[in-house]
Amino acid sequence: MSDAAQQSGRPLVFRGGTVLTMDDASTVLTDADVLVVDDRIAAVGPKLDVPEGTQEIDATGGVVMPGMIDTHRHMWQTAMRGYGADWTLTQYFVWYYLEHGKKFRPQDIAAGNRLAAIESLDAGVTTTVDWSHNLHTIDHGEAAVDALRSVPGRFVMAYGNIQAGPWEWSADPAVRSLLERLRDAGDDMMGVQMAFDVTGDPAFPEKAAFEVARDLGIPVTTHAGVWGATNDDGIRLMHENGFMTPETTYVHASTLTRDSYQRIAATGGSISVATESECSAGQGHAPTEQVLQYGIPVSLSMDTSVWWSGDMFSAMRATLNADRMAEHMEAHLKGDTITHLRLRAQQVVEWTTRGGAHALGRDDLGSLQPGKKADVVLIKNDASPVSFPLLNPYGHVAFQAQRGDVHTVLVDGRVVKSDGKLVGIDLAPVRSEIENTIEYLRGACGEEVWQQGMFPQMPEAEAAILDNPYQYTDYVDEGKRAGGEDRVLGR
Ligand SMILES: [Zn+2]
């Protein structure tokens, strides 16, 4: 750290901001202060008395809010930022799952993770779940963890491996040992989950992986309700076998029926809505109507920078837009007009702060209240014509602000971004390790394949891919695409 104030461990106070506490009462304070002492929020309120020597940050004209939380990001894919901008989900599966994912070396996973981790901090995302599903050797796993640890953010290593069945990689003693090490470290900067999907194969081969997770006491995160890939059968198998726990995260949960949403609601797990992804890739419509209807806890996520950005402003904006588009369209088809929107800016700000904290079982995150961890973001940009007037603070965060307006970021009480610039992070070596990875992948693919990769063609076994991209077994479910209306509409 180059920041002198932090080295001396001085307390720090944000002065005179609009404070979104995100507490149970949704308290918003204007012209208020937030005092941080060590790694905790010490006080929130107007004109606070602070200890002598406290560092002051002028928050006037800005919004002070909890650090944002992304509950599902394939951070390794940031090594190929923007490459798949025009992909469908099928093209993504073809490139990473079937053809080129295995080319990634441990240092390539690390390069993507490091860049994604830095990107998170820059955007005020203080906690990011690394849905790390290309760890096809333990060396890849170790490299992924080391890269995250090299960046002063809060992360959750969600360990996975698309190149093998979950029952296979989770049985590897080296993987188990790494998971135990992460679990037992008691490091609140690095959580651990297991990341795998349930194909719906009636033989339920994923059962063994769930048993490992249960034995180890590690939560599972799973892509559920993904059109053509996972559906109600996976949810039902999990439920019937007792693996739907409150700690479980269901990512997307788009193409499911009422039956599955009821099972999720009844068992207390949460849904990670990745709307920008769902709008573009084809998993199904973001299930915002369903989470509201069934009272399911919800967080937001960005999924992957191979298509999209890694900032939660985009997540909030996309989520409001998609929900409102659906609500309007449904009404218009009946000749009706929506006069009051069901999903409000306040809700998406909640989902990206306290919603994420709840999903991770981290009630010490996600709100600005005395005693909570000091993960804090100041949105303020006096040079920007978009910074005023600040009339509706939730609306301002969701629709007006962007990552360039993230002025100050604290993680665990430590300043990682100050006055709009990352602190103590040198991008030059990060840039060169990314360049090394791109040069290697490009060479390994060959230039023609690399160029075509932005618009991959279906390989020979086309039908099988459309039915089930998770080709761990020979199981093919004809129902994955059939009878879609109920699943599309979540009925
Ligand atoms: Zn995903």
Short mmCIF file of C-alpha atoms and ligand atoms in Angstrom, two decimals:
data_model
loop_
_atom_site.label_atom_id
_atom_site.label_comp_id
_atom_site.label_asym_id
_atom_site.label_seq_id
_atom_site.Cartn_x
_atom_site.Cartn_y
_atom_site.Cartn_z
CA MET A 1 0.00 0.00 0.00
CA SER A 2 1.27 3.41 -0.91
CA ASP A 3 -1.37 5.24 1.07
CA ALA A 4 0.31 6.75 4.10
CA ALA A 5 -2.89 7.13 6.06
CA GLN A 6 -3.66 3.45 5.73
CA GLN A 7 -0.18 2.40 6.72
CA SER A 8 -0.57 4.28 9.96
CA GLY A 9 -3.94 2.60 10.57
CA ARG A 10 -5.68 5.91 11.08
CA PRO A 11 -9.46 5.96 11.30
CA LEU A 12 -11.20 7.39 8.25
CA VAL A 13 -14.41 9.38 7.90
CA PHE A 14 -16.54 10.17 4.87
CA ARG A 15 -17.99 13.65 5.47
CA GLY A 16 -21.25 15.12 4.26
CA GLY A 17 -22.46 12.51 1.77
CA THR A 18 -25.82 11.05 0.92
CA VAL A 19 -25.55 7.74 2.78
CA LEU A 20 -27.45 4.67 1.60
CA THR A 21 -27.16 2.59 4.75
CA MET A 22 -29.07 -0.38 3.23
CA ASP A 23 -30.13 -1.24 6.79
CA ASP A 24 -33.41 -3.05 7.59
CA ALA A 25 -35.33 0.23 7.54
CA SER A 26 -33.69 1.35 4.26
CA THR A 27 -32.44 4.47 5.99
CA VAL A 28 -31.08 7.17 3.69
CA LEU A 29 -29.22 10.03 5.35
CA THR A 30 -28.32 13.29 3.67
CA ASP A 31 -25.32 15.38 4.69
CA ALA A 32 -24.14 12.49 6.84
CA ASP A 33 -20.83 10.89 7.82
CA VAL A 34 -19.52 7.33 7.93
CA LEU A 35 -16.67 6.63 10.33
CA VAL A 36 -14.39 3.64 9.78
CA VAL A 37 -12.06 2.38 12.48
CA ASP A 38 -9.80 -0.54 11.56
CA ASP A 39 -11.84 -3.02 9.51
CA ARG A 40 -15.26 -1.95 10.82
CA ILE A 41 -17.91 0.73 10.45
CA ALA A 42 -17.71 2.58 13.76
CA ALA A 43 -20.53 5.11 13.33
CA VAL A 44 -22.98 6.52 10.80
CA GLY A 45 -24.74 9.86 11.22
CA PRO A 46 -24.59 13.63 10.88
CA LYS A 47 -21.52 15.57 12.00
CA LEU A 48 -19.85 12.71 13.82
CA ASP A 49 -17.24 13.28 16.47
CA VAL A 50 -14.18 11.38 15.34
CA PRO A 51 -10.92 10.37 17.01
CA GLU A 52 -8.01 12.75 16.69
CA GLY A 53 -5.99 12.19 13.56
CA THR A 54 -8.87 10.69 11.58
CA GLN A 55 -8.42 10.96 7.81
CA GLU A 56 -11.28 12.94 6.24
CA ILE A 57 -12.76 12.25 2.82
CA ASP A 58 -15.06 14.91 1.43
CA ALA A 59 -18.21 13.08 0.33
CA THR A 60 -20.34 16.17 -0.35
CA GLY A 61 -22.30 15.81 -3.57
CA GLY A 62 -21.66 12.08 -3.54
CA VAL A 63 -23.32 8.83 -2.49
CA VAL A 64 -21.78 6.61 0.19
CA MET A 65 -22.99 3.03 -0.03
CA PRO A 66 -21.90 -0.50 0.92
CA GLY A 67 -19.43 -2.22 -1.37
CA MET A 68 -21.23 -4.06 -4.13
CA ILE A 69 -21.31 -7.88 -4.33
CA ASP A 70 -21.21 -9.98 -7.49
CA THR A 71 -22.33 -13.54 -6.72
CA HIS A 72 -21.34 -15.17 -10.01
CA ARG A 73 -18.45 -14.26 -12.28
CA HIS A 74 -16.24 -16.54 -14.36
CA MET A 75 -13.19 -14.45 -13.62
CA TRP A 76 -10.77 -16.59 -15.63
CA GLN A 77 -12.62 -15.55 -18.79
CA THR A 78 -11.65 -11.92 -18.30
CA ALA A 79 -8.39 -12.93 -19.98
CA MET A 80 -10.45 -12.82 -23.21
CA ARG A 81 -12.34 -9.63 -22.44
CA GLY A 82 -14.91 -8.75 -25.07
CA TYR A 83 -13.95 -11.59 -27.43
CA GLY A 84 -17.42 -13.15 -27.37
CA ALA A 85 -19.43 -9.95 -27.68
CA ASP A 86 -21.65 -11.49 -30.34
CA TRP A 87 -21.82 -15.04 -29.00
CA THR A 88 -24.92 -17.01 -28.19
CA LEU A 89 -24.76 -19.35 -25.22
CA THR A 90 -24.24 -22.24 -27.64
CA GLN A 91 -21.23 -20.54 -29.21
CA TYR A 92 -19.83 -19.95 -25.73
CA PHE A 93 -20.23 -23.63 -24.90
CA VAL A 94 -18.59 -24.65 -28.14
CA TRP A 95 -15.56 -22.40 -27.61
CA TYR A 96 -14.86 -23.00 -23.92
CA TYR A 97 -16.43 -26.36 -23.13
CA LEU A 98 -15.89 -28.39 -26.24
CA GLU A 99 -12.96 -26.92 -28.10
CA HIS A 100 -10.59 -24.51 -26.42
CA GLY A 101 -11.23 -24.31 -22.66
CA LYS A 102 -8.70 -27.08 -22.05
CA LYS A 103 -5.96 -24.98 -23.63
CA PHE A 104 -5.93 -22.67 -20.60
CA ARG A 105 -2.78 -23.15 -18.54
CA PRO A 106 -2.65 -22.32 -14.81
CA GLN A 107 -1.02 -18.96 -15.61
CA ASP A 108 -3.86 -18.13 -18.01
CA ILE A 109 -6.44 -18.77 -15.31
CA ALA A 110 -4.36 -16.60 -12.98
CA ALA A 111 -4.06 -13.79 -15.53
CA GLY A 112 -7.82 -13.64 -16.05
CA ASN A 113 -8.52 -13.82 -12.33
CA ARG A 114 -6.09 -11.07 -11.45
CA LEU A 115 -7.44 -8.69 -14.06
CA ALA A 116 -11.05 -9.46 -13.12
CA ALA A 117 -10.26 -8.96 -9.44
CA ILE A 118 -8.73 -5.55 -10.09
CA GLU A 119 -11.64 -4.65 -12.33
CA SER A 120 -14.02 -5.46 -9.49
CA LEU A 121 -12.27 -3.10 -7.09
CA ASP A 122 -12.20 -0.32 -9.67
CA ALA A 123 -15.97 -0.64 -10.11
CA GLY A 124 -16.73 -0.70 -6.37
CA VAL A 125 -17.40 -4.44 -6.33
CA THR A 126 -15.78 -5.32 -3.04
CA THR A 127 -16.85 -8.97 -2.97
CA THR A 128 -16.80 -11.18 -6.06
CA VAL A 129 -17.67 -14.87 -6.31
CA ASP A 130 -15.20 -16.42 -8.71
CA TRP A 131 -17.29 -19.11 -10.44
CA SER A 132 -14.08 -20.84 -11.43
CA HIS A 133 -15.16 -23.74 -13.60
CA ASN A 134 -12.10 -24.42 -15.70
CA LEU A 135 -9.81 -25.83 -13.01
CA HIS A 136 -8.90 -28.99 -14.88
CA THR A 137 -5.84 -29.67 -12.71
CA ILE A 138 -5.11 -28.81 -9.10
CA ASP A 139 -2.37 -26.47 -10.37
CA HIS A 140 -5.07 -24.47 -12.12
CA GLY A 141 -6.95 -24.34 -8.81
CA GLU A 142 -3.93 -23.16 -6.83
CA ALA A 143 -3.12 -20.54 -9.48
CA ALA A 144 -6.70 -19.24 -9.40
CA VAL A 145 -6.62 -18.82 -5.62
CA ASP A 146 -3.15 -17.25 -5.57
CA ALA A 147 -4.20 -14.69 -8.19
CA LEU A 148 -7.22 -13.66 -6.14
CA ARG A 149 -5.10 -13.38 -3.02
CA SER A 150 -2.73 -11.01 -4.85
CA VAL A 151 -5.51 -8.39 -5.08
CA PRO A 152 -6.87 -6.66 -1.94
CA GLY A 153 -10.55 -7.49 -2.55
CA ARG A 154 -12.94 -9.93 -0.93
CA PHE A 155 -13.51 -13.09 -2.96
CA VAL A 156 -15.23 -16.44 -2.84
CA MET A 157 -13.50 -19.26 -4.69
CA ALA A 158 -16.32 -21.31 -6.24
CA TYR A 159 -14.32 -24.32 -7.36
CA GLY A 160 -15.36 -26.18 -10.50
CA ASN A 161 -14.20 -27.96 -13.61
CA ILE A 162 -16.24 -28.09 -16.82
CA GLN A 163 -13.76 -30.53 -18.33
CA ALA A 164 -14.85 -33.39 -16.03
CA GLY A 165 -17.98 -34.66 -14.29
CA PRO A 166 -18.54 -33.07 -10.87
CA TRP A 167 -18.47 -36.56 -9.31
CA GLU A 168 -15.00 -37.02 -10.81
CA TRP A 169 -13.17 -33.82 -9.88
CA SER A 170 -14.79 -33.59 -6.46
CA ALA A 171 -13.41 -37.06 -5.65
CA ASP A 172 -9.82 -35.90 -6.28
CA PRO A 173 -8.00 -35.83 -2.90
CA ALA A 174 -5.95 -32.83 -4.04
CA VAL A 175 -9.11 -30.85 -4.77
CA ARG A 176 -10.63 -31.90 -1.48
CA SER A 177 -7.50 -30.83 0.33
CA LEU A 178 -7.56 -27.38 -1.31
CA LEU A 179 -11.25 -26.96 -0.43
CA GLU A 180 -10.53 -27.95 3.18
CA ARG A 181 -7.63 -25.55 3.33
CA LEU A 182 -9.80 -22.68 2.09
CA ARG A 183 -12.58 -23.62 4.50
CA ASP A 184 -10.28 -23.96 7.51
CA ALA A 185 -8.24 -20.82 6.84
CA GLY A 186 -10.96 -18.76 8.51
CA ASP A 187 -10.02 -15.98 6.11
CA ASP A 188 -12.97 -13.67 5.70
CA MET A 189 -11.34 -12.23 2.56
CA MET A 190 -11.57 -15.64 0.82
CA GLY A 191 -14.68 -17.78 1.04
CA VAL A 192 -15.24 -21.12 -0.66
CA GLN A 193 -18.04 -22.76 -2.62
CA MET A 194 -18.34 -25.70 -5.01
CA ALA A 195 -19.53 -24.85 -8.52
CA PHE A 196 -21.22 -27.41 -10.76
CA ASP A 197 -24.40 -27.98 -12.73
CA VAL A 198 -27.07 -30.67 -12.63
CA THR A 199 -27.92 -32.01 -16.05
CA GLY A 200 -31.18 -33.72 -15.09
CA ASP A 201 -29.86 -37.20 -15.86
CA PRO A 202 -32.24 -39.44 -13.85
CA ALA A 203 -29.21 -41.41 -12.60
CA PHE A 204 -28.21 -38.16 -10.81
CA PRO A 205 -24.45 -38.66 -11.12
CA GLU A 206 -23.92 -35.25 -9.49
CA LYS A 207 -25.10 -36.76 -6.21
CA ALA A 208 -21.54 -37.71 -5.22
CA ALA A 209 -20.39 -34.11 -5.64
CA PHE A 210 -23.25 -32.85 -3.46
CA GLU A 211 -22.21 -35.40 -0.84
CA VAL A 212 -18.65 -34.07 -0.89
CA ALA A 213 -20.00 -30.52 -0.45
CA ARG A 214 -22.17 -31.66 2.44
CA ASP A 215 -19.32 -33.58 4.07
CA LEU A 216 -17.06 -30.57 3.80
CA GLY A 217 -19.76 -28.09 4.83
CA ILE A 218 -19.21 -26.05 1.67
CA PRO A 219 -22.11 -24.34 -0.15
CA VAL A 220 -22.95 -25.24 -3.75
CA THR A 221 -23.58 -22.76 -6.55
CA THR A 222 -25.23 -24.14 -9.66
CA HIS A 223 -26.42 -22.85 -13.04
CA ALA A 224 -30.11 -23.75 -12.80
CA GLY A 225 -32.85 -23.12 -15.34
CA VAL A 226 -30.62 -22.51 -18.34
CA TRP A 227 -32.50 -23.03 -21.60
CA GLY A 228 -31.33 -26.22 -23.32
CA ALA A 229 -28.94 -27.10 -20.51
CA THR A 230 -30.52 -27.37 -17.07
CA ASN A 231 -34.18 -27.42 -16.10
CA ASP A 232 -36.77 -28.50 -13.53
CA ASP A 233 -35.39 -32.06 -13.48
CA GLY A 234 -32.16 -30.87 -11.88
CA ILE A 235 -34.01 -28.91 -9.20
CA ARG A 236 -36.29 -31.86 -8.48
CA LEU A 237 -33.36 -34.26 -8.17
CA MET A 238 -31.58 -31.89 -5.80
CA HIS A 239 -34.74 -31.50 -3.73
CA GLU A 240 -35.63 -35.18 -3.57
CA ASN A 241 -32.11 -35.98 -2.43
CA GLY A 242 -32.02 -33.27 0.22
CA PHE A 243 -29.42 -31.05 -1.37
CA MET A 244 -31.45 -27.84 -1.60
CA THR A 245 -30.13 -25.91 1.39
CA PRO A 246 -30.39 -22.25 2.40
CA GLU A 247 -26.72 -21.82 1.45
CA THR A 248 -27.32 -22.88 -2.16
CA THR A 249 -27.12 -20.32 -4.95
CA TYR A 250 -29.17 -20.93 -8.11
CA VAL A 251 -27.59 -18.95 -10.93
CA HIS A 252 -29.93 -17.61 -13.64
CA ALA A 253 -32.88 -19.84 -12.61
CA SER A 254 -34.51 -18.56 -15.77
CA THR A 255 -36.29 -21.39 -17.56
CA LEU A 256 -38.04 -23.06 -14.65
CA THR A 257 -41.67 -23.64 -13.79
CA ARG A 258 -43.63 -22.70 -10.70
CA ASP A 259 -42.77 -26.07 -9.16
CA SER A 260 -39.05 -25.26 -9.09
CA TYR A 261 -39.50 -21.72 -7.78
CA GLN A 262 -41.64 -23.11 -4.98
CA ARG A 263 -38.95 -25.65 -4.09
CA ILE A 264 -36.32 -22.89 -4.03
CA ALA A 265 -38.53 -20.63 -1.93
CA ALA A 266 -39.38 -23.44 0.50
CA THR A 267 -35.75 -24.42 1.07
CA GLY A 268 -34.38 -20.90 1.49
CA GLY A 269 -31.69 -20.74 -1.19
CA SER A 270 -31.11 -17.66 -3.27
CA ILE A 271 -31.16 -16.85 -6.95
CA SER A 272 -28.32 -14.99 -8.64
CA VAL A 273 -29.84 -12.98 -11.46
CA ALA A 274 -27.37 -12.15 -14.24
CA THR A 275 -29.64 -10.06 -16.39
CA GLU A 276 -27.15 -8.65 -18.86
CA SER A 277 -26.13 -12.22 -19.59
CA GLU A 278 -29.66 -13.58 -19.75
CA CYS A 279 -30.76 -10.83 -22.15
CA SER A 280 -28.03 -11.63 -24.61
CA ALA A 281 -26.93 -15.26 -24.29
CA GLY A 282 -30.26 -17.07 -24.15
CA GLN A 283 -30.53 -18.75 -20.73
CA GLY A 284 -34.08 -17.41 -20.49
CA HIS A 285 -35.67 -14.28 -19.09
CA ALA A 286 -34.28 -12.91 -15.81
CA PRO A 287 -36.65 -14.36 -13.18
CA THR A 288 -37.28 -11.05 -11.43
CA GLU A 289 -41.05 -11.44 -11.54
CA GLN A 290 -40.74 -14.89 -9.97
CA VAL A 291 -38.38 -13.88 -7.15
CA LEU A 292 -40.80 -11.13 -6.20
CA GLN A 293 -43.81 -13.43 -6.49
CA TYR A 294 -42.32 -16.28 -4.44
CA GLY A 295 -40.27 -14.17 -2.04
CA ILE A 296 -36.99 -15.78 -3.04
CA PRO A 297 -33.80 -14.06 -1.81
CA VAL A 298 -31.94 -12.56 -4.75
CA SER A 299 -28.53 -11.20 -5.62
CA LEU A 300 -27.12 -9.86 -8.87
CA SER A 301 -24.18 -10.99 -10.98
CA MET A 302 -22.35 -10.16 -14.19
CA ASP A 303 -21.35 -13.70 -15.27
CA THR A 304 -18.43 -13.04 -17.61
CA SER A 305 -16.41 -10.26 -19.17
CA VAL A 306 -15.91 -12.35 -22.32
CA TRP A 307 -19.16 -10.66 -23.34
CA TRP A 308 -20.02 -7.96 -20.79
CA SER A 309 -18.63 -5.64 -18.23
CA GLY A 310 -17.80 -6.57 -14.66
CA ASP A 311 -19.61 -3.74 -12.95
CA MET A 312 -22.82 -3.86 -11.00
CA PHE A 313 -24.14 -0.59 -12.42
CA SER A 314 -24.69 -2.57 -15.61
CA ALA A 315 -26.31 -5.37 -13.62
CA MET A 316 -28.72 -3.02 -11.90
CA ARG A 317 -29.58 -1.17 -15.10
CA ALA A 318 -30.08 -4.33 -17.15
CA THR A 319 -32.26 -5.84 -14.42
CA LEU A 320 -34.57 -2.84 -14.25
CA ASN A 321 -34.75 -2.65 -18.03
CA ALA A 322 -35.51 -6.32 -18.56
CA ASP A 323 -38.15 -6.51 -15.85
CA ARG A 324 -39.87 -3.36 -17.08
CA MET A 325 -39.75 -4.47 -20.71
CA ALA A 326 -41.41 -7.76 -19.77
CA GLU A 327 -44.01 -6.06 -17.62
CA HIS A 328 -44.91 -3.60 -20.36
CA MET A 329 -44.96 -6.22 -23.11
CA GLU A 330 -47.16 -8.58 -21.17
CA ALA A 331 -49.64 -5.76 -20.59
CA HIS A 332 -49.53 -4.55 -24.17
CA LEU A 333 -50.34 -8.02 -25.48
CA LYS A 334 -53.57 -7.76 -23.51
CA GLY A 335 -54.19 -4.19 -24.62
CA ASP A 336 -53.35 -2.83 -21.17
CA THR A 337 -51.01 -0.12 -19.95
CA ILE A 338 -48.65 -0.31 -16.99
CA THR A 339 -49.02 2.82 -14.90
CA HIS A 340 -46.82 1.90 -11.89
CA LEU A 341 -43.69 -0.21 -12.19
CA ARG A 342 -43.33 -3.23 -9.91
CA LEU A 343 -39.51 -3.21 -9.72
CA ARG A 344 -37.92 -0.12 -8.22
CA ALA A 345 -34.38 1.23 -8.31
CA GLN A 346 -34.16 0.73 -4.54
CA GLN A 347 -34.66 -3.01 -4.97
CA VAL A 348 -31.80 -3.52 -7.40
CA VAL A 349 -29.50 -1.51 -5.13
CA GLU A 350 -30.59 -3.81 -2.29
CA TRP A 351 -29.98 -6.91 -4.38
CA THR A 352 -26.45 -5.86 -5.24
CA THR A 353 -25.54 -5.06 -1.63
CA ARG A 354 -27.45 -6.82 1.14
CA GLY A 355 -28.85 -9.40 -1.29
CA GLY A 356 -25.35 -10.51 -2.17
CA ALA A 357 -24.34 -10.55 1.49
CA HIS A 358 -27.32 -12.76 2.34
CA ALA A 359 -26.55 -15.16 -0.51
CA LEU A 360 -23.03 -15.62 0.86
CA GLY A 361 -24.15 -15.96 4.47
CA ARG A 362 -22.23 -12.76 5.26
CA ASP A 363 -24.54 -10.64 7.37
CA ASP A 364 -21.50 -8.54 8.30
CA LEU A 365 -21.45 -7.22 4.72
CA GLY A 366 -23.95 -5.38 2.54
CA SER A 367 -24.97 -2.50 4.82
CA LEU A 368 -23.40 0.51 6.51
CA GLN A 369 -24.12 0.02 10.19
CA PRO A 370 -21.88 0.17 13.25
CA GLY A 371 -20.06 -3.12 13.71
CA LYS A 372 -20.29 -4.23 10.09
CA LYS A 373 -17.22 -4.79 7.95
CA ALA A 374 -15.95 -1.61 6.35
CA ASP A 375 -16.53 -2.38 2.66
CA VAL A 376 -17.55 1.07 1.47
CA VAL A 377 -17.97 2.83 -1.87
CA LEU A 378 -18.12 6.58 -2.49
CA ILE A 379 -19.71 7.53 -5.81
CA LYS A 380 -18.68 11.10 -6.53
CA ASN A 381 -17.41 12.86 -9.60
CA ASP A 382 -17.46 16.63 -9.35
CA ALA A 383 -16.15 16.95 -12.90
CA SER A 384 -19.16 15.09 -14.31
CA PRO A 385 -22.34 16.85 -15.46
CA VAL A 386 -24.13 13.62 -14.50
CA SER A 387 -23.29 14.06 -10.83
CA PHE A 388 -26.01 16.67 -10.14
CA PRO A 389 -28.75 17.24 -9.20
CA LEU A 390 -28.80 14.27 -6.86
CA LEU A 391 -32.53 13.95 -6.19
CA ASN A 392 -33.32 10.23 -6.07
CA PRO A 393 -30.25 8.50 -4.64
CA TYR A 394 -31.29 4.92 -5.55
CA GLY A 395 -32.23 6.01 -9.05
CA HIS A 396 -28.96 7.90 -9.32
CA VAL A 397 -26.94 4.80 -8.46
CA ALA A 398 -28.94 2.50 -10.74
CA PHE A 399 -29.33 4.68 -13.83
CA GLN A 400 -26.96 7.68 -13.67
CA ALA A 401 -23.72 6.45 -12.12
CA GLN A 402 -21.02 4.38 -13.78
CA ARG A 403 -17.64 2.93 -12.85
CA GLY A 404 -15.79 6.16 -13.69
CA ASP A 405 -17.76 7.83 -10.91
CA VAL A 406 -16.44 5.41 -8.28
CA HIS A 407 -14.29 7.81 -6.30
CA THR A 408 -13.23 5.83 -3.23
CA VAL A 409 -13.41 2.14 -2.38
CA LEU A 410 -12.66 0.54 0.98
CA VAL A 411 -12.36 -3.21 1.48
CA ASP A 412 -12.04 -4.42 5.05
CA GLY A 413 -11.25 -0.84 6.03
CA ARG A 414 -8.41 -0.57 3.55
CA VAL A 415 -8.43 2.08 0.81
CA VAL A 416 -8.09 0.31 -2.54
CA LYS A 417 -9.30 3.18 -4.72
CA SER A 418 -8.88 6.83 -3.90
CA ASP A 419 -9.90 9.94 -5.81
CA GLY A 420 -10.86 7.80 -8.81
CA LYS A 421 -7.59 5.87 -8.97
CA LEU A 422 -6.64 2.39 -7.81
CA VAL A 423 -4.21 2.45 -4.89
CA GLY A 424 -1.04 0.37 -4.87
CA ILE A 425 -1.94 -1.57 -8.02
CA ASP A 426 0.40 -1.50 -10.99
CA LEU A 427 -1.41 -2.48 -14.18
CA ALA A 428 1.78 -2.89 -16.27
CA PRO A 429 2.65 -6.45 -15.14
CA VAL A 430 -1.03 -7.40 -15.28
CA ARG A 431 -1.20 -6.16 -18.85
CA SER A 432 1.86 -8.17 -19.84
CA GLU A 433 0.61 -11.43 -18.32
CA ILE A 434 -2.67 -10.95 -20.21
CA GLU A 435 -0.74 -10.28 -23.42
CA ASN A 436 1.22 -13.48 -22.81
CA THR A 437 -2.03 -15.45 -22.40
CA ILE A 438 -3.59 -14.00 -25.55
CA GLU A 439 -0.45 -14.65 -27.56
CA TYR A 440 -0.39 -18.24 -26.31
CA LEU A 441 -4.11 -18.93 -26.93
CA ARG A 442 -3.96 -17.32 -30.34
CA GLY A 443 -0.97 -19.44 -31.25
CA ALA A 444 -2.53 -22.62 -29.88
CA CYS A 445 -5.73 -22.03 -31.85
CA GLY A 446 -4.11 -20.79 -35.05
CA GLU A 447 -5.02 -17.40 -36.50
CA GLU A 448 -7.90 -18.60 -38.65
CA VAL A 449 -9.59 -20.46 -35.79
CA TRP A 450 -8.96 -17.54 -33.46
CA GLN A 451 -10.66 -15.11 -35.84
CA GLN A 452 -13.55 -17.51 -36.49
CA GLY A 453 -13.87 -18.05 -32.76
CA MET A 454 -15.75 -14.82 -32.38
CA PHE A 455 -18.49 -16.46 -34.47
CA PRO A 456 -17.96 -20.20 -33.89
CA GLN A 457 -19.70 -22.69 -36.16
CA MET A 458 -21.41 -25.75 -34.72
CA PRO A 459 -19.19 -28.81 -34.81
CA GLU A 460 -20.39 -32.14 -36.29
CA ALA A 461 -22.35 -33.32 -33.25
CA GLU A 462 -24.64 -30.34 -33.51
CA ALA A 463 -27.83 -31.87 -32.12
CA ALA A 464 -26.15 -33.12 -28.98
CA ILE A 465 -24.80 -29.68 -28.20
CA LEU A 466 -28.15 -28.02 -28.55
CA ASP A 467 -29.63 -30.57 -26.18
CA ASN A 468 -26.98 -30.54 -23.52
CA PRO A 469 -23.70 -28.69 -23.49
CA TYR A 470 -22.65 -30.29 -20.21
CA GLN A 471 -21.55 -33.48 -21.87
CA TYR A 472 -20.37 -35.34 -18.82
CA THR A 473 -22.45 -38.36 -19.73
CA ASP A 474 -24.25 -39.71 -22.78
CA TYR A 475 -27.57 -38.65 -21.29
CA VAL A 476 -29.73 -36.62 -23.67
CA ASP A 477 -32.93 -35.02 -22.41
CA GLU A 478 -35.40 -34.41 -25.23
CA GLY A 479 -37.46 -32.33 -22.82
CA LYS A 480 -34.77 -29.64 -22.52
CA ARG A 481 -36.23 -27.71 -25.42
CA ALA A 482 -39.70 -29.16 -25.70
CA GLY A 483 -42.86 -27.81 -24.10
CA GLY A 484 -41.24 -24.51 -23.42
CA GLU A 485 -44.08 -22.11 -22.73
CA ASP A 486 -44.46 -22.81 -19.03
CA ARG A 487 -40.74 -22.65 -18.46
CA VAL A 488 -40.29 -19.51 -20.53
CA LEU A 489 -43.02 -17.76 -18.59
CA GLY A 490 -42.13 -19.36 -15.24
CA ARG A 491 -45.55 -20.85 -14.74
ZN ZN B 1 -22.27 -18.52 -15.41
#
